Short mmCIF file of C-alpha atoms in Angstrom, two decimals:
data_model
loop_
_atom_site.label_atom_id
_atom_site.label_comp_id
_atom_site.label_asym_id
_atom_site.label_seq_id
_atom_site.Cartn_x
_atom_site.Cartn_y
_atom_site.Cartn_z
CA UNK R 1 159.91 54.05 198.82
CA UNK R 2 160.61 56.41 195.95
CA UNK R 3 160.52 52.96 193.62
CA UNK R 4 157.35 51.59 195.52
CA UNK R 5 155.53 54.92 194.55
CA UNK R 6 156.78 54.85 191.17
CA UNK R 7 156.18 51.24 190.64
CA UNK R 8 152.42 51.54 192.00
CA UNK R 9 151.95 54.90 189.69
CA UNK R 10 153.14 52.78 186.74
CA UNK R 11 151.06 49.62 187.77
CA UNK R 12 147.87 51.92 187.94
CA UNK R 13 148.75 53.55 184.54
CA UNK R 14 148.76 50.38 183.05
CA UNK R 15 145.31 48.94 184.18
CA UNK R 16 143.72 52.47 183.24
CA UNK R 17 145.14 52.05 179.40
CA UNK R 18 143.86 48.48 180.04
CA UNK R 19 140.28 49.45 180.96
CA UNK R 20 140.33 51.96 178.05
CA UNK R 21 141.10 49.69 175.57
CA UNK R 22 138.58 47.18 177.07
CA UNK R 23 135.96 49.71 176.73
CA UNK R 24 136.84 50.89 173.02
CA UNK R 25 137.04 47.01 171.86
CA UNK R 26 133.51 45.91 173.41
CA UNK R 27 130.34 45.70 171.53
CA UNK R 28 128.30 48.58 171.71
CA UNK R 29 124.65 48.37 172.16
CA UNK R 30 123.22 50.66 169.30
CA UNK R 31 119.88 52.35 170.86
CA UNK R 32 117.55 53.45 167.99
CA UNK R 33 114.11 54.95 167.80
CA UNK R 34 111.87 52.35 166.63
CA UNK R 35 108.82 54.73 166.29
CA UNK R 36 108.79 54.65 162.61
CA UNK R 37 109.02 50.87 162.06
CA UNK R 38 105.99 50.84 164.83
CA UNK R 39 103.93 52.92 162.66
CA UNK R 40 104.84 51.09 159.51
CA UNK R 41 104.02 47.65 161.30
CA UNK R 42 100.73 48.85 162.66
CA UNK R 43 99.56 50.36 159.46
CA UNK R 44 100.47 47.36 157.57
CA UNK R 45 98.72 45.22 159.87
CA UNK R 46 95.51 47.61 160.02
CA UNK R 47 95.39 47.32 156.10
CA UNK R 48 94.47 43.50 156.67
CA UNK R 49 91.86 44.46 159.39
CA UNK R 50 88.46 45.51 158.05
CA UNK R 51 85.87 48.47 159.29
CA UNK R 52 82.35 47.39 158.88
CA UNK R 53 79.39 49.84 158.43
CA UNK R 54 78.36 50.79 161.81
CA UNK R 55 81.81 50.55 163.48
CA UNK R 56 83.00 53.41 165.91
CA UNK R 57 86.70 54.33 164.84
CA UNK R 58 89.51 55.72 166.92
CA UNK R 59 92.39 57.14 164.79
CA UNK R 60 95.31 59.23 166.38
CA UNK R 61 98.80 58.73 167.32
CA UNK R 62 100.34 56.62 170.45
CA UNK R 63 97.72 57.90 173.27
CA UNK R 64 95.15 56.56 170.87
CA UNK R 65 97.29 53.65 170.12
CA UNK R 66 97.92 52.15 173.16
CA UNK R 67 94.39 52.15 174.60
CA UNK R 68 92.29 48.99 174.04
CA UNK R 69 89.35 51.13 173.36
CA UNK R 70 86.49 48.37 172.75
CA UNK R 71 87.15 47.15 176.47
CA UNK R 72 87.18 50.53 177.83
CA UNK R 73 84.09 51.52 176.37
CA UNK R 74 82.53 47.93 176.68
CA UNK R 75 81.65 48.06 173.13
CA UNK R 76 82.56 45.64 170.58
CA UNK R 77 81.76 47.73 167.49
CA UNK R 78 84.83 50.27 168.45
CA UNK R 79 87.89 49.67 166.08
CA UNK R 80 91.25 51.16 167.34
CA UNK R 81 93.13 52.38 164.13
CA UNK R 82 95.75 54.63 166.06
CA UNK R 83 99.40 54.31 165.32
CA UNK R 84 102.09 56.13 166.84
CA UNK R 85 103.82 58.86 165.57
CA UNK R 86 100.86 59.56 163.53
CA UNK R 87 101.32 62.77 161.01
CA UNK R 88 98.39 64.26 159.51
CA UNK R 89 99.66 64.12 156.24
CA UNK R 90 100.88 60.19 156.68
CA UNK R 91 97.19 59.48 157.69
CA UNK R 92 95.83 60.42 154.50
CA UNK R 93 96.64 57.50 152.72
CA UNK R 94 94.96 55.38 155.07
CA UNK R 95 91.40 56.92 154.52
CA UNK R 96 90.49 54.44 151.88
CA UNK R 97 90.86 51.25 154.06
CA UNK R 98 89.30 52.73 157.27
CA UNK R 99 86.25 54.67 155.35
CA UNK R 100 85.43 52.15 152.71
CA UNK R 101 82.18 50.69 154.36
CA UNK R 102 81.12 54.35 155.83
CA UNK R 103 81.70 53.92 159.92
CA UNK R 104 79.14 55.43 161.65
CA UNK R 105 81.74 57.21 164.13
CA UNK R 106 85.49 58.58 163.65
CA UNK R 107 86.98 59.76 166.77
CA UNK R 108 90.25 61.98 165.82
CA UNK R 109 93.23 63.03 167.90
CA UNK R 110 95.63 64.47 165.82
CA UNK R 111 98.44 67.30 166.35
CA UNK R 112 100.31 66.48 168.93
CA UNK R 113 103.04 64.89 166.75
CA UNK R 114 102.93 67.22 163.84
CA UNK R 115 103.54 70.13 166.57
CA UNK R 116 106.29 67.95 167.94
CA UNK R 117 108.37 68.34 164.65
CA UNK R 118 108.04 71.97 165.17
CA UNK R 119 105.36 72.65 162.82
CA UNK R 120 103.56 75.84 163.41
CA UNK R 121 100.03 75.73 164.99
CA UNK R 122 98.68 77.33 161.70
CA UNK R 123 100.13 74.88 159.41
CA UNK R 124 98.90 71.88 161.47
CA UNK R 125 95.21 73.14 161.10
CA UNK R 126 95.93 73.43 157.62
CA UNK R 127 96.65 69.77 157.26
CA UNK R 128 93.93 69.07 159.62
CA UNK R 129 91.17 70.61 157.58
CA UNK R 130 92.48 68.82 154.42
CA UNK R 131 92.21 65.49 156.69
CA UNK R 132 88.62 66.66 157.38
CA UNK R 133 87.57 67.47 154.08
CA UNK R 134 88.82 64.18 152.70
CA UNK R 135 86.91 62.32 155.23
CA UNK R 136 83.53 64.13 154.27
CA UNK R 137 84.18 63.29 150.64
CA UNK R 138 84.87 59.61 150.96
CA UNK R 139 82.19 58.76 153.89
CA UNK R 140 79.65 61.63 154.04
CA UNK R 141 77.53 59.84 156.28
CA UNK R 142 80.37 59.39 158.81
CA UNK R 143 79.76 61.46 162.21
CA UNK R 144 83.32 63.13 162.60
CA UNK R 145 84.05 64.01 166.53
CA UNK R 146 87.23 65.90 166.93
CA UNK R 147 89.13 65.59 170.14
CA UNK R 148 91.16 68.34 171.44
CA UNK R 149 95.01 67.53 171.98
CA UNK R 150 96.04 66.60 175.65
CA UNK R 151 98.44 69.11 177.49
CA UNK R 152 101.86 67.59 178.43
CA UNK R 153 104.02 68.05 181.40
CA UNK R 154 107.77 68.78 180.92
CA UNK R 155 108.45 69.01 184.94
CA UNK R 156 108.05 65.12 185.09
CA UNK R 157 111.48 63.26 185.08
CA UNK R 158 111.31 61.39 181.46
CA UNK R 159 109.82 64.17 179.47
CA UNK R 160 111.39 64.02 175.86
CA UNK R 161 108.90 66.10 173.82
CA UNK R 162 110.10 69.21 171.79
CA UNK R 163 106.45 70.60 171.67
CA UNK R 164 105.43 73.86 172.99
CA UNK R 165 102.80 74.00 175.53
CA UNK R 166 101.35 77.54 174.07
CA UNK R 167 101.24 75.82 170.79
CA UNK R 168 98.84 73.19 171.97
CA UNK R 169 96.62 75.55 173.64
CA UNK R 170 96.81 77.73 170.39
CA UNK R 171 96.09 75.04 168.11
CA UNK R 172 93.28 73.48 170.43
CA UNK R 173 91.53 77.17 170.01
CA UNK R 174 92.10 77.05 166.21
CA UNK R 175 90.61 73.86 166.01
CA UNK R 176 87.69 74.47 168.04
CA UNK R 177 86.77 77.49 166.08
CA UNK R 178 87.10 75.40 162.81
CA UNK R 179 84.69 72.47 163.88
CA UNK R 180 82.22 75.18 165.48
CA UNK R 181 82.24 76.92 162.49
CA UNK R 182 81.71 73.82 160.47
CA UNK R 183 79.23 71.67 162.41
CA UNK R 184 81.55 69.43 163.50
CA UNK R 185 81.44 67.96 167.10
CA UNK R 186 84.40 69.36 169.10
CA UNK R 187 85.32 67.26 172.63
CA UNK R 188 87.61 69.48 174.67
CA UNK R 189 89.69 66.99 176.74
CA UNK R 190 92.50 69.62 177.22
CA UNK R 191 90.77 71.33 180.10
CA UNK R 192 89.85 68.08 181.83
CA UNK R 193 93.72 66.80 181.92
CA UNK R 194 95.15 70.17 182.91
CA UNK R 195 96.43 70.88 186.62
CA UNK R 196 96.77 74.51 188.04
CA UNK R 197 99.75 75.06 185.81
CA UNK R 198 98.26 74.48 182.69
CA UNK R 199 100.18 71.12 182.14
CA UNK R 200 99.08 67.63 182.00
CA UNK R 201 98.20 66.51 185.39
CA UNK R 202 100.61 64.11 187.16
CA UNK R 203 98.15 61.77 188.27
CA UNK R 204 96.93 61.19 184.97
CA UNK R 205 100.37 60.91 183.16
CA UNK R 206 103.08 58.40 183.57
CA UNK R 207 106.70 59.64 184.18
CA UNK R 208 107.11 61.02 180.46
CA UNK R 209 104.60 63.59 181.03
CA UNK R 210 102.64 62.74 177.51
CA UNK R 211 101.28 59.44 177.76
CA UNK R 212 98.56 58.45 179.89
CA UNK R 213 98.30 56.27 183.32
CA UNK R 214 95.09 54.21 183.88
CA UNK R 215 93.61 57.04 185.79
CA UNK R 216 93.92 59.23 182.97
CA UNK R 217 92.42 56.74 180.51
CA UNK R 218 89.59 56.76 183.16
CA UNK R 219 88.73 60.31 182.60
CA UNK R 220 88.99 59.69 178.86
CA UNK R 221 86.46 57.23 178.97
CA UNK R 222 84.16 59.38 181.22
CA UNK R 223 84.07 62.28 178.80
CA UNK R 224 83.68 60.03 175.86
CA UNK R 225 80.21 58.24 177.22
CA UNK R 226 77.80 60.81 175.86
CA UNK R 227 79.50 60.82 172.68
CA UNK R 228 79.83 57.39 171.56
CA UNK R 229 76.88 55.73 169.96
#
């Protein structure tokens, strides 16, 4: 009986070692974050596309980039120039291509990607103000509409943002104050998308607590109707 147990034990150990060797030798699948490559790809494509006088342009990060705005708003003059991972300073170099023919309106939604890097609301606001001033310098006839940063929901299962919800609220307040002081239209979307706890309403979000569901975009569409000319 002892020999039987010893034999079984040796066999199990051999199988375990063989399994470990197999796992170590099999090809490993590398998972990469391709958001930067997506940014470069879309940026390169959008430089080939024209924005005409009278067009209505949307700029921002992934929440903007993911939406077919011209269909949602039923307006063929709407152009989407959103790109995932849109940091404000990176967007400065894209303005010439977007503003060259003086579009009639420019809807902006920036800040979340910058805050997500750990930048403070004050630093992000400083970058945003520089961005706005450059827009006014390059295309003074273009109406600028600043949209507030949307809330996030860290209770949803696939949430992976590093942004602090308090920083979003602080940034929005500072951004609104700047807009009002400088005669710029400020569209407060934050309150429309919050639940009772101040988080992104789960009914308007997908499971990552950041991107919007179809219902969320419908809410956004309703808020935009009176602003889009």
